Short mmCIF file of C-alpha atoms in Angstrom, two decimals:
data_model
loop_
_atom_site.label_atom_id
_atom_site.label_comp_id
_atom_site.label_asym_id
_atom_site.label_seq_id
_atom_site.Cartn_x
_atom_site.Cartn_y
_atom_site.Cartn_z
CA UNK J 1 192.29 -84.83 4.14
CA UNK J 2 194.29 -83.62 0.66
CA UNK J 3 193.19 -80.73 -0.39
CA UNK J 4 189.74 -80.64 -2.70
CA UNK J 5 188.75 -84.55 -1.46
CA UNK J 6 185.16 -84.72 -0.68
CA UNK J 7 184.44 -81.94 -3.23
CA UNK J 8 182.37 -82.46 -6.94
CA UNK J 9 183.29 -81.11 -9.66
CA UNK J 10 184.44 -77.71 -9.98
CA UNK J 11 183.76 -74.37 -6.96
CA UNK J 12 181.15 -72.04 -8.42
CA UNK J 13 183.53 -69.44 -9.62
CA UNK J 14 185.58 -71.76 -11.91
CA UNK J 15 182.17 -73.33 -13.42
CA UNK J 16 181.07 -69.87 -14.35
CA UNK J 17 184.84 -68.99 -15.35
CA UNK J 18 184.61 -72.42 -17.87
CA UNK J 19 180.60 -71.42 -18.77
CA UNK J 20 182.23 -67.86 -19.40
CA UNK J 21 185.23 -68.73 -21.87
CA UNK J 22 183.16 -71.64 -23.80
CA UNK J 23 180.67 -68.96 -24.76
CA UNK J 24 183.29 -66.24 -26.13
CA UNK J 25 185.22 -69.54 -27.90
CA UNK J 26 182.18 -70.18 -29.38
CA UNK J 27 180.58 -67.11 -30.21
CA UNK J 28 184.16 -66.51 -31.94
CA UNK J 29 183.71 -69.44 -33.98
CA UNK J 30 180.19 -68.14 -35.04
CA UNK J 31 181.87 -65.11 -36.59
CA UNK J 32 184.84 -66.86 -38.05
CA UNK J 33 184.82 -66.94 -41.98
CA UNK J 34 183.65 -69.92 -43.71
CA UNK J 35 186.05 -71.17 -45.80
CA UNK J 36 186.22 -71.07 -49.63
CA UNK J 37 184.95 -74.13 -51.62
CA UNK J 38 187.30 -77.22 -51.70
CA UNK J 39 189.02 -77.16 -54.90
CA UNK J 40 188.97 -80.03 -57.17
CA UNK J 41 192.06 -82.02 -58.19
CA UNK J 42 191.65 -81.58 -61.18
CA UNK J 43 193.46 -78.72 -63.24
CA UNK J 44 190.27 -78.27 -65.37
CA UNK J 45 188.21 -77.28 -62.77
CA UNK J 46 190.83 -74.84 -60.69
CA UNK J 47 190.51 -71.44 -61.15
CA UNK J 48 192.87 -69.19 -63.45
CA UNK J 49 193.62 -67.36 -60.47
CA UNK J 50 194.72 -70.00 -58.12
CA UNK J 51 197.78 -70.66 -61.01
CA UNK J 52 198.48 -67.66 -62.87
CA UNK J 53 198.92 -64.08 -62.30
CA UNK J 54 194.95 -61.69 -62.14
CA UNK J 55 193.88 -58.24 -62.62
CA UNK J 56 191.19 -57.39 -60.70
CA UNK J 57 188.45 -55.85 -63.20
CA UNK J 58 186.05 -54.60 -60.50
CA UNK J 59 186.84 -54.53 -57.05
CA UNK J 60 185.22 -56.09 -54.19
CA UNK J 61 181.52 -55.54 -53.86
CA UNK J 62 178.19 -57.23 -51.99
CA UNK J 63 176.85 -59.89 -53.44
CA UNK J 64 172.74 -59.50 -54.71
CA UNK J 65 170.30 -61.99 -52.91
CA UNK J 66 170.10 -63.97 -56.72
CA UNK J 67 173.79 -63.95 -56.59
CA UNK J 68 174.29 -65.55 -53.02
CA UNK J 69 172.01 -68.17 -54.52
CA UNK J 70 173.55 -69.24 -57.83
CA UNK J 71 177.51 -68.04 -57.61
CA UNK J 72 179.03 -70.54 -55.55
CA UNK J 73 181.98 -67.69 -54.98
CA UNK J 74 179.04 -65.70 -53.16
CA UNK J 75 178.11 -68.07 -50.55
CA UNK J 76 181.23 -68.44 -48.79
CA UNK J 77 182.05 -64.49 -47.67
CA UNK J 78 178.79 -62.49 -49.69
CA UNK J 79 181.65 -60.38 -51.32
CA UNK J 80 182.71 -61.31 -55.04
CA UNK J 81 185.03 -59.43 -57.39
CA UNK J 82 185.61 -59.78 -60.78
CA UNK J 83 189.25 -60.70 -62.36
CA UNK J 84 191.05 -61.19 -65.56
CA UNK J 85 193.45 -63.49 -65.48
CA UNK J 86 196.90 -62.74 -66.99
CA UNK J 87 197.55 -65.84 -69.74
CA UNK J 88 194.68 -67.80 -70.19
CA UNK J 89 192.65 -63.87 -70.59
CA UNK J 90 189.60 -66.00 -68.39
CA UNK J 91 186.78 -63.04 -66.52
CA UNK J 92 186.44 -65.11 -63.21
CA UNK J 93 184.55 -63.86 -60.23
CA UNK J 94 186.52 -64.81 -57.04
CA UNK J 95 185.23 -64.69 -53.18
CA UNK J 96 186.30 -61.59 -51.45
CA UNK J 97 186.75 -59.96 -48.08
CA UNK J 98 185.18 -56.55 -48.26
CA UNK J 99 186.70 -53.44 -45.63
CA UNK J 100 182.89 -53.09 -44.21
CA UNK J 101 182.23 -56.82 -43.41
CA UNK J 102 185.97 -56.37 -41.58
CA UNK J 103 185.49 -53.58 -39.93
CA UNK J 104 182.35 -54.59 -38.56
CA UNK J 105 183.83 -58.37 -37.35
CA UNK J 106 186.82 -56.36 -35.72
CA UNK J 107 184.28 -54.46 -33.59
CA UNK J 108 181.72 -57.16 -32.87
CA UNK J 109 185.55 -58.71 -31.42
CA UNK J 110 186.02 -55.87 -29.48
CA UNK J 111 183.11 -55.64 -28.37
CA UNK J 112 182.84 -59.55 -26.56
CA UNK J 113 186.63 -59.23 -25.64
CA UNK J 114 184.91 -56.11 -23.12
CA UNK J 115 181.76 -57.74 -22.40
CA UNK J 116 183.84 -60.69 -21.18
CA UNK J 117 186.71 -57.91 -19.52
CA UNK J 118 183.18 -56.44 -17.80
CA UNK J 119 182.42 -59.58 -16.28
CA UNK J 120 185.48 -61.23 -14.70
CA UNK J 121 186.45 -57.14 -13.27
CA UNK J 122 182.72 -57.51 -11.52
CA UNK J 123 184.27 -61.11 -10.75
CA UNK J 124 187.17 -59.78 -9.22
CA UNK J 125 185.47 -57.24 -7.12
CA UNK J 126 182.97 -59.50 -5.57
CA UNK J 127 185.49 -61.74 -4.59
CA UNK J 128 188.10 -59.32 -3.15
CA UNK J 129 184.88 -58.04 -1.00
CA UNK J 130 184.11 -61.53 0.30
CA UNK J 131 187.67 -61.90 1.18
CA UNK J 132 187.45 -58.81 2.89
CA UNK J 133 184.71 -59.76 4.51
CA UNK J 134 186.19 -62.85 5.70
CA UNK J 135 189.26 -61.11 6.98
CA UNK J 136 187.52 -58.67 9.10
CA UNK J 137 185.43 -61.34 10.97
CA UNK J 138 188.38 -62.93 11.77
CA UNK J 139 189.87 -59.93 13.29
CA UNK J 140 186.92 -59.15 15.02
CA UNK J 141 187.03 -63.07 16.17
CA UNK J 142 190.43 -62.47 17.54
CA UNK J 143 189.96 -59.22 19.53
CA UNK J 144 186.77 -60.97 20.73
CA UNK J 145 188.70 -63.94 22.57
CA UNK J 146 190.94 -61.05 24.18
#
C-alpha cells in the first residue's frame, strides 16, 4: 500500500502545526496598519503633500477621542501631524506613525514570534521522547527474541 493510503486528512501534529501558523498569520494581520484613505482622482481633492514639498509644523502626536471621530486622517493610524506645504502655503493634518504605537507593535511581534518558538520547541521535545520511546521498545523487542 503507497505510503499515507487509507489515511484522512492530515496526522495530528501537522493539523496542530497548520492550526498553529493560521493563528500567528492571522493575529499578524490583526496588528497590521490599516491603510490610509483611497485618494480621489481628482487633483482638487489630493492633498498638498502628496504633490509638493511639506514642513512639518507639529510633529506626530495622539489623536483626541473627538478627533478619531471627525478627522478622517485620525482614523486610519490615531496619530496626526500637522504640515505646511511648500507652494500652495496649505496647514494640512496628515496620518502619522508615532515611535510609541511602533515600538509597542515591534514587541507585541516579538512577543507571538516566542510564544509560537515556545510551542513547536515543546513540539519537538515530545516528539523526540516518543521516538525514543519507540526505539527502546524495539531494542528491548530484539534482545527479548534472543
Amino acid at each position: 500500500m503507497p505510503a499515507g493510503a487509507g489515511r484522512h486528512g492530515l496526522p495530528q501534529g501537522r493539523r496542530l502545526c497548520w492550526l498553529l501558523c493560521a493563528f500567528a498569520l492571522k493575529f499578524c494581520q490583526a496588528e497590521a496598519p490599516v491603510p490610509e484613505e483611497k485618494q480621489s482622482v481628482s487633483a482638487a481633492n489630493l492633498q498638498c503633500w502628496l504633490v509638493e514639498e511639506f514642513v512639518v509644523t507639529e510633529e506626530c502626536g495622539p489623536c483626541s477621542n473627538f478627533q478619531a471621530k471627525t478627522i478622517p486622517e485620525c482614523s486610519s493610524t490615531g496619530y496626526v501631524e500637522k504640515i505646511t506645504c511648500s507652494s500652495s502655503k496649505r496647514n494640512e493634518l496628515k496620518s502619522c506613525r508615532s515611535a510609541v504605537m511602533e515600538k509597542r507593535l515591534f514587541w507585541k511581534f516579538e512577543g507571538a514570534v516566542v510564544g509560537v518558538a515556545l510551542v513547536f520547541a515543546c513540539l519537538v521535545i515530545i516528539r523526540q521522547r516518543l521516538l525514543d520511546r519507540k526505539a527502546l521498545e524495539k531494542v528491548r523487542k530484539q534482545i527479548e527474541s534472543i
